[in-house]
Amino acid sequence: NAGVMQNPRHLVRRRGQEARLRCSPMKGHSHVYWYRQLPEEGLKFMVYLQKENIIDESGMPKERFSAEFPKEGPSILRIQQVVRGDSAAYFCASSTGDRLMNTEAFFGQGTRLTVV
Amino acid sequence: GEDVEQSLFLSVREGDSSVINCTYTDSSSTYLYWYKQEPGAGLQLLTYIFSNMDMKQDQRLTVLLNKKDKHLSLRIADTQTGDSAIYFCAEMGGGSYIPTFGRGTSLIVHP
Protein backbone atom coordinates (compact mmCIF):
# COMPACT_ATOMS: atom_id res chain seq x y z
CA ASN A 1 0.00 0.00 0.00
CA ALA A 2 1.78 3.07 -1.22
CA GLY A 3 1.63 6.12 0.98
CA VAL A 4 0.29 9.50 -0.02
CA MET A 5 1.83 10.27 -3.38
CA GLN A 6 2.49 13.81 -4.48
CA ASN A 7 3.87 14.86 -7.80
CA PRO A 8 5.89 16.45 -8.97
CA ARG A 9 8.35 16.59 -6.08
CA HIS A 10 9.85 19.77 -7.45
CA LEU A 11 8.23 22.27 -9.78
CA VAL A 12 9.72 25.40 -11.28
CA ARG A 13 7.47 27.97 -12.88
CA ARG A 14 7.99 31.44 -14.30
CA ARG A 15 5.91 34.29 -12.97
CA GLY A 16 2.50 34.28 -14.62
CA GLN A 17 2.45 30.58 -15.45
CA GLU A 18 0.13 28.00 -13.92
CA ALA A 19 1.16 25.37 -11.39
CA ARG A 20 -0.74 22.10 -10.96
CA LEU A 21 0.09 19.98 -7.94
CA ARG A 22 -1.25 16.45 -7.67
CA CYS A 23 -1.99 14.32 -4.64
CA SER A 24 -3.06 10.69 -4.65
CA PRO A 25 -4.32 9.73 -1.20
CA MET A 26 -3.65 6.40 0.38
CA LYS A 27 -5.85 3.58 -0.79
CA GLY A 28 -9.16 3.70 1.02
CA HIS A 29 -8.77 7.34 2.09
CA SER A 30 -11.45 9.70 0.90
CA HIS A 31 -10.42 12.84 2.80
CA VAL A 32 -7.67 15.07 1.56
CA TYR A 33 -6.06 18.15 3.14
CA TRP A 34 -3.65 20.62 1.57
CA TYR A 35 -1.13 22.59 3.63
CA ARG A 36 1.45 25.16 2.61
CA GLN A 37 4.83 25.56 4.28
CA LEU A 38 6.53 28.85 3.58
CA PRO A 39 10.26 29.19 4.25
CA GLU A 40 10.96 29.51 7.97
CA GLU A 41 7.27 29.11 8.78
CA GLY A 42 5.01 26.36 10.01
CA LEU A 43 2.31 24.55 8.12
CA LYS A 44 -0.70 26.59 7.16
CA PHE A 45 -3.96 24.87 6.38
CA MET A 46 -5.35 25.65 2.95
CA VAL A 47 -8.27 23.38 2.06
CA TYR A 48 -10.06 20.20 3.09
CA LEU A 49 -11.81 18.06 0.49
CA GLN A 50 -13.76 14.88 0.26
CA LYS A 51 -14.54 13.17 -3.00
CA GLU A 52 -16.14 15.75 -5.31
CA ASN A 53 -16.71 18.20 -2.44
CA ILE A 54 -14.83 21.07 -0.90
CA ILE A 55 -15.58 20.94 2.81
CA ASP A 56 -13.47 23.82 4.10
CA GLU A 57 -11.41 26.26 2.05
CA SER A 58 -10.96 28.89 4.72
CA GLY A 59 -7.18 28.84 4.30
CA MET A 60 -7.15 29.29 0.54
CA PRO A 61 -6.22 32.65 -0.93
CA LYS A 62 -9.30 34.16 -2.53
CA GLU A 63 -7.74 34.56 -5.95
CA ARG A 64 -5.66 32.36 -8.24
CA PHE A 65 -5.89 29.24 -6.05
CA SER A 66 -8.34 26.39 -6.54
CA ALA A 67 -8.57 22.76 -5.51
CA GLU A 68 -10.55 19.74 -6.58
CA PHE A 69 -10.85 16.09 -5.68
CA PRO A 70 -12.76 14.35 -8.45
CA LYS A 71 -14.55 11.05 -8.18
CA GLU A 72 -11.74 9.43 -10.12
CA GLY A 73 -8.11 10.48 -10.01
CA PRO A 74 -5.94 12.55 -7.72
CA SER A 75 -6.69 15.74 -5.89
CA ILE A 76 -5.35 18.78 -7.73
CA LEU A 77 -4.20 22.08 -6.27
CA ARG A 78 -4.06 24.65 -9.02
CA ILE A 79 -2.32 28.01 -8.81
CA GLN A 80 -2.89 30.38 -11.69
CA GLN A 81 -0.58 33.25 -12.63
CA VAL A 82 2.00 32.31 -10.04
CA VAL A 83 4.01 34.99 -8.25
CA ARG A 84 7.27 34.70 -6.32
CA GLY A 85 5.39 34.67 -3.03
CA ASP A 86 3.80 31.36 -4.01
CA SER A 87 7.20 29.65 -3.69
CA ALA A 88 6.74 27.15 -0.88
CA ALA A 89 6.40 23.47 -0.06
CA TYR A 90 2.86 22.21 -0.52
CA PHE A 91 1.88 19.16 1.48
CA CYS A 92 -1.09 16.90 1.08
CA ALA A 93 -2.45 14.65 3.81
CA SER A 94 -5.15 12.02 3.65
CA SER A 95 -7.29 10.16 6.13
CA THR A 96 -10.27 7.85 6.28
CA GLY A 97 -12.52 10.13 8.30
CA ASP A 98 -13.17 13.70 9.14
CA ARG A 99 -11.20 13.84 12.37
CA LEU A 100 -7.82 14.16 10.65
CA MET A 101 -5.54 13.04 13.37
CA ASN A 102 -7.85 10.69 15.14
CA THR A 103 -7.90 8.51 12.10
CA GLU A 104 -4.12 8.52 11.70
CA ALA A 105 -3.59 10.93 8.85
CA PHE A 106 -0.66 10.44 6.54
CA PHE A 107 1.32 13.17 4.82
CA GLY A 108 2.91 13.07 1.40
CA GLN A 109 6.49 14.16 0.78
CA GLY A 110 5.37 17.49 -0.59
CA THR A 111 5.81 19.44 -3.78
CA ARG A 112 8.37 22.20 -3.64
CA LEU A 113 7.29 25.01 -5.91
CA THR A 114 9.81 27.59 -7.00
CA VAL A 115 8.65 30.63 -8.94
CA VAL A 116 11.37 32.37 -10.89
CA GLY B 1 -7.29 33.17 16.16
CA GLU B 2 -5.69 30.11 17.63
CA ASP B 3 -1.93 30.13 17.90
CA VAL B 4 0.76 27.54 18.55
CA GLU B 5 4.21 28.67 19.60
CA GLN B 6 7.51 26.80 19.65
CA SER B 7 11.12 27.79 20.00
CA LEU B 8 12.89 27.55 16.66
CA PHE B 9 16.07 25.70 17.58
CA LEU B 10 17.38 23.17 20.09
CA SER B 11 20.89 21.75 20.18
CA VAL B 12 21.79 18.71 22.29
CA ARG B 13 24.64 16.27 22.66
CA GLU B 14 24.17 12.70 21.53
CA GLY B 15 22.98 10.55 24.43
CA ASP B 16 21.42 13.43 26.33
CA SER B 17 17.69 14.02 26.68
CA SER B 18 15.95 16.58 24.49
CA VAL B 19 12.93 18.55 25.62
CA ILE B 20 10.93 20.44 23.02
CA ASN B 21 8.30 22.82 24.33
CA CYS B 22 5.09 24.16 22.84
CA THR B 23 2.38 26.54 24.02
CA TYR B 24 -1.05 26.97 22.53
CA THR B 25 -3.91 29.36 23.06
CA ASP B 26 -7.07 27.42 22.24
CA SER B 27 -8.52 26.30 25.56
CA SER B 28 -10.89 23.92 23.76
CA SER B 29 -8.06 21.91 22.23
CA THR B 30 -8.94 18.25 22.29
CA TYR B 31 -5.98 16.62 20.59
CA LEU B 32 -2.33 17.65 20.70
CA TYR B 33 0.28 16.15 18.40
CA TRP B 34 3.94 15.94 17.70
CA TYR B 35 5.13 15.49 14.14
CA LYS B 36 8.66 14.92 12.86
CA GLN B 37 9.91 16.23 9.53
CA GLU B 38 13.24 15.04 8.19
CA PRO B 39 15.00 17.09 5.48
CA GLY B 40 13.16 16.98 2.18
CA ALA B 41 10.45 14.72 3.56
CA GLY B 42 6.85 14.95 4.62
CA LEU B 43 5.54 14.92 8.16
CA GLN B 44 5.50 11.79 10.26
CA LEU B 45 3.11 11.58 13.18
CA LEU B 46 5.19 10.69 16.24
CA THR B 47 2.59 10.70 18.95
CA TYR B 48 -0.54 12.44 20.16
CA ILE B 49 -2.26 13.02 23.47
CA PHE B 50 -5.86 13.68 24.41
CA SER B 51 -6.57 16.76 26.47
CA ASN B 52 -7.80 14.69 29.41
CA MET B 53 -4.35 13.10 29.81
CA ASP B 54 -1.32 14.51 31.61
CA MET B 55 1.33 12.23 30.23
CA LYS B 56 1.93 9.66 27.56
CA GLN B 57 5.02 7.53 27.16
CA ASP B 58 6.05 5.59 24.09
CA GLN B 59 9.55 4.06 24.18
CA ARG B 60 12.01 6.97 24.13
CA LEU B 61 9.26 9.58 23.80
CA THR B 62 7.43 11.19 26.71
CA VAL B 63 4.69 13.75 26.18
CA LEU B 64 3.66 16.00 29.05
CA LEU B 65 0.56 18.17 28.96
CA ASN B 66 -0.20 21.00 31.36
CA LYS B 67 -3.69 21.94 30.32
CA LYS B 68 -3.96 24.79 32.84
CA ASP B 69 -0.91 26.53 31.35
CA LYS B 70 -1.65 25.26 27.80
CA HIS B 71 1.85 23.85 27.64
CA LEU B 72 2.93 20.69 25.82
CA SER B 73 6.37 19.14 25.81
CA LEU B 74 8.10 16.29 24.04
CA ARG B 75 11.01 14.59 25.75
CA ILE B 76 13.30 12.35 23.73
CA ALA B 77 15.48 10.15 25.90
CA ASP B 78 18.96 9.11 24.77
CA THR B 79 18.86 11.41 21.76
CA GLN B 80 20.56 10.04 18.65
CA THR B 81 21.86 11.74 15.52
CA GLY B 82 18.96 10.17 13.65
CA ASP B 83 16.62 12.27 15.78
CA SER B 84 17.88 15.43 14.09
CA ALA B 85 14.83 16.88 12.36
CA ILE B 86 12.16 19.54 12.68
CA TYR B 87 9.51 18.76 15.27
CA PHE B 88 6.07 20.29 14.88
CA CYS B 89 3.55 20.72 17.62
CA ALA B 90 -0.10 20.79 16.50
CA GLU B 91 -3.45 21.13 18.21
CA MET B 92 -7.01 20.48 17.20
CA GLY B 93 -9.86 22.08 19.06
CA GLY B 94 -13.16 20.56 20.04
CA GLY B 95 -15.50 20.45 17.08
CA SER B 96 -12.74 21.22 14.59
CA TYR B 97 -11.19 18.73 12.24
CA ILE B 98 -8.33 20.89 11.10
CA PRO B 99 -5.18 21.01 13.20
CA THR B 100 -3.15 24.16 13.75
CA PHE B 101 0.61 23.74 13.52
CA GLY B 102 3.45 25.61 15.19
CA ARG B 103 6.45 26.80 13.20
CA GLY B 104 8.52 23.79 14.18
CA THR B 105 11.62 23.30 16.34
CA SER B 106 14.84 22.30 14.60
CA LEU B 107 16.58 19.71 16.75
CA ILE B 108 20.30 19.43 16.14
CA VAL B 109 22.11 16.49 17.71
CA HIS B 110 25.89 16.69 17.82
CA PRO B 111 28.44 14.10 18.93
Coordinates of C-alpha atoms in Angstrom, one line a residue:
Chain A
N1 CA 0.0 0.0 0.0
A2 CA 1.8 3.1 -1.2
G3 CA 1.6 6.1 1.0
V4 CA 0.3 9.5 0.0
M5 CA 1.8 10.3 -3.4
Q6 CA 2.5 13.8 -4.5
N7 CA 3.9 14.9 -7.8
P8 CA 5.9 16.4 -9.0
R9 CA 8.4 16.6 -6.1
H10 CA 9.9 19.8 -7.5
L11 CA 8.2 22.3 -9.8
V12 CA 9.7 25.4 -11.3
R13 CA 7.5 28.0 -12.9
R14 CA 8.0 31.4 -14.3
R15 CA 5.9 34.3 -13.0
G16 CA 2.5 34.3 -14.6
Q17 CA 2.5 30.6 -15.5
E18 CA 0.1 28.0 -13.9
A19 CA 1.2 25.4 -11.4
R20 CA -0.7 22.1 -11.0
L21 CA 0.1 20.0 -7.9
R22 CA -1.2 16.4 -7.7
C23 CA -2.0 14.3 -4.6
S24 CA -3.1 10.7 -4.7
P25 CA -4.3 9.7 -1.2
M26 CA -3.6 6.4 0.4
K27 CA -5.9 3.6 -0.8
G28 CA -9.2 3.7 1.0
H29 CA -8.8 7.3 2.1
S30 CA -11.5 9.7 0.9
H31 CA -10.4 12.8 2.8
V32 CA -7.7 15.1 1.6
Y33 CA -6.1 18.1 3.1
W34 CA -3.6 20.6 1.6
Y35 CA -1.1 22.6 3.6
R36 CA 1.5 25.2 2.6
Q37 CA 4.8 25.6 4.3
L38 CA 6.5 28.8 3.6
P39 CA 10.3 29.2 4.3
E40 CA 11.0 29.5 8.0
E41 CA 7.3 29.1 8.8
G42 CA 5.0 26.4 10.0
L43 CA 2.3 24.5 8.1
K44 CA -0.7 26.6 7.2
F45 CA -4.0 24.9 6.4
M46 CA -5.4 25.6 3.0
V47 CA -8.3 23.4 2.1
Y48 CA -10.1 20.2 3.1
L49 CA -11.8 18.1 0.5
Q50 CA -13.8 14.9 0.3
K51 CA -14.5 13.2 -3.0
E52 CA -16.1 15.8 -5.3
N53 CA -16.7 18.2 -2.4
I54 CA -14.8 21.1 -0.9
I55 CA -15.6 20.9 2.8
D56 CA -13.5 23.8 4.1
E57 CA -11.4 26.3 2.1
S58 CA -11.0 28.9 4.7
G59 CA -7.2 28.8 4.3
M60 CA -7.1 29.3 0.5
P61 CA -6.2 32.7 -0.9
K62 CA -9.3 34.2 -2.5
E63 CA -7.7 34.6 -5.9
R64 CA -5.7 32.4 -8.2
F65 CA -5.9 29.2 -6.1
S66 CA -8.3 26.4 -6.5
A67 CA -8.6 22.8 -5.5
E68 CA -10.5 19.7 -6.6
F69 CA -10.9 16.1 -5.7
P70 CA -12.8 14.4 -8.5
K71 CA -14.5 11.0 -8.2
E72 CA -11.7 9.4 -10.1
G73 CA -8.1 10.5 -10.0
P74 CA -5.9 12.5 -7.7
S75 CA -6.7 15.7 -5.9
I76 CA -5.3 18.8 -7.7
L77 CA -4.2 22.1 -6.3
R78 CA -4.1 24.7 -9.0
I79 CA -2.3 28.0 -8.8
Q80 CA -2.9 30.4 -11.7
Q81 CA -0.6 33.2 -12.6
V82 CA 2.0 32.3 -10.0
V83 CA 4.0 35.0 -8.2
R84 CA 7.3 34.7 -6.3
G85 CA 5.4 34.7 -3.0
D86 CA 3.8 31.4 -4.0
S87 CA 7.2 29.6 -3.7
A88 CA 6.7 27.1 -0.9
A89 CA 6.4 23.5 -0.1
Y90 CA 2.9 22.2 -0.5
F91 CA 1.9 19.2 1.5
C92 CA -1.1 16.9 1.1
A93 CA -2.4 14.7 3.8
S94 CA -5.2 12.0 3.7
S95 CA -7.3 10.2 6.1
T96 CA -10.3 7.9 6.3
G97 CA -12.5 10.1 8.3
D98 CA -13.2 13.7 9.1
R99 CA -11.2 13.8 12.4
L100 CA -7.8 14.2 10.7
M101 CA -5.5 13.0 13.4
N102 CA -7.9 10.7 15.1
T103 CA -7.9 8.5 12.1
E104 CA -4.1 8.5 11.7
A105 CA -3.6 10.9 8.9
F106 CA -0.7 10.4 6.5
F107 CA 1.3 13.2 4.8
G108 CA 2.9 13.1 1.4
Q109 CA 6.5 14.2 0.8
G110 CA 5.4 17.5 -0.6
T111 CA 5.8 19.4 -3.8
R112 CA 8.4 22.2 -3.6
L113 CA 7.3 25.0 -5.9
T114 CA 9.8 27.6 -7.0
V115 CA 8.7 30.6 -8.9
V116 CA 11.4 32.4 -10.9
Chain B
G1 CA -7.3 33.2 16.2
E2 CA -5.7 30.1 17.6
D3 CA -1.9 30.1 17.9
V4 CA 0.8 27.5 18.6
E5 CA 4.2 28.7 19.6
Q6 CA 7.5 26.8 19.6
S7 CA 11.1 27.8 20.0
L8 CA 12.9 27.5 16.7
F9 CA 16.1 25.7 17.6
L10 CA 17.4 23.2 20.1
S11 CA 20.9 21.7 20.2
V12 CA 21.8 18.7 22.3
R13 CA 24.6 16.3 22.7
E14 CA 24.2 12.7 21.5
G15 CA 23.0 10.5 24.4
D16 CA 21.4 13.4 26.3
S17 CA 17.7 14.0 26.7
S18 CA 16.0 16.6 24.5
V19 CA 12.9 18.5 25.6
I20 CA 10.9 20.4 23.0
N21 CA 8.3 22.8 24.3
C22 CA 5.1 24.2 22.8
T23 CA 2.4 26.5 24.0
Y24 CA -1.0 27.0 22.5
T25 CA -3.9 29.4 23.1
D26 CA -7.1 27.4 22.2
S27 CA -8.5 26.3 25.6
S28 CA -10.9 23.9 23.8
S29 CA -8.1 21.9 22.2
T30 CA -8.9 18.3 22.3
Y31 CA -6.0 16.6 20.6
L32 CA -2.3 17.6 20.7
Y33 CA 0.3 16.2 18.4
W34 CA 3.9 15.9 17.7
Y35 CA 5.1 15.5 14.1
K36 CA 8.7 14.9 12.9
Q37 CA 9.9 16.2 9.5
E38 CA 13.2 15.0 8.2
P39 CA 15.0 17.1 5.5
G40 CA 13.2 17.0 2.2
A41 CA 10.5 14.7 3.6
G42 CA 6.9 15.0 4.6
L43 CA 5.5 14.9 8.2
Q44 CA 5.5 11.8 10.3
L45 CA 3.1 11.6 13.2
L46 CA 5.2 10.7 16.2
T47 CA 2.6 10.7 19.0
Y48 CA -0.5 12.4 20.2
I49 CA -2.3 13.0 23.5
F50 CA -5.9 13.7 24.4
S51 CA -6.6 16.8 26.5
N52 CA -7.8 14.7 29.4
M53 CA -4.4 13.1 29.8
D54 CA -1.3 14.5 31.6
M55 CA 1.3 12.2 30.2
K56 CA 1.9 9.7 27.6
Q57 CA 5.0 7.5 27.2
D58 CA 6.1 5.6 24.1
Q59 CA 9.5 4.1 24.2
R60 CA 12.0 7.0 24.1
L61 CA 9.3 9.6 23.8
T62 CA 7.4 11.2 26.7
V63 CA 4.7 13.8 26.2
L64 CA 3.7 16.0 29.1
L65 CA 0.6 18.2 29.0
N66 CA -0.2 21.0 31.4
K67 CA -3.7 21.9 30.3
K68 CA -4.0 24.8 32.8
D69 CA -0.9 26.5 31.3
K70 CA -1.7 25.3 27.8
H71 CA 1.8 23.8 27.6
L72 CA 2.9 20.7 25.8
S73 CA 6.4 19.1 25.8
L74 CA 8.1 16.3 24.0
R75 CA 11.0 14.6 25.8
I76 CA 13.3 12.3 23.7
A77 CA 15.5 10.2 25.9
D78 CA 19.0 9.1 24.8
T79 CA 18.9 11.4 21.8
Q80 CA 20.6 10.0 18.7
T81 CA 21.9 11.7 15.5
G82 CA 19.0 10.2 13.7
D83 CA 16.6 12.3 15.8
S84 CA 17.9 15.4 14.1
A85 CA 14.8 16.9 12.4
I86 CA 12.2 19.5 12.7
Y87 CA 9.5 18.8 15.3
F88 CA 6.1 20.3 14.9
C89 CA 3.6 20.7 17.6
A90 CA -0.1 20.8 16.5
E91 CA -3.4 21.1 18.2
M92 CA -7.0 20.5 17.2
G93 CA -9.9 22.1 19.1
G94 CA -13.2 20.6 20.0
G95 CA -15.5 20.5 17.1
S96 CA -12.7 21.2 14.6
Y97 CA -11.2 18.7 12.2
I98 CA -8.3 20.9 11.1
P99 CA -5.2 21.0 13.2
T100 CA -3.2 24.2 13.8
F101 CA 0.6 23.7 13.5
G102 CA 3.4 25.6 15.2
R103 CA 6.4 26.8 13.2
G104 CA 8.5 23.8 14.2
T105 CA 11.6 23.3 16.3
S106 CA 14.8 22.3 14.6
L107 CA 16.6 19.7 16.7
I108 CA 20.3 19.4 16.1
V109 CA 22.1 16.5 17.7
H110 CA 25.9 16.7 17.8
P111 CA 28.4 14.1 18.9

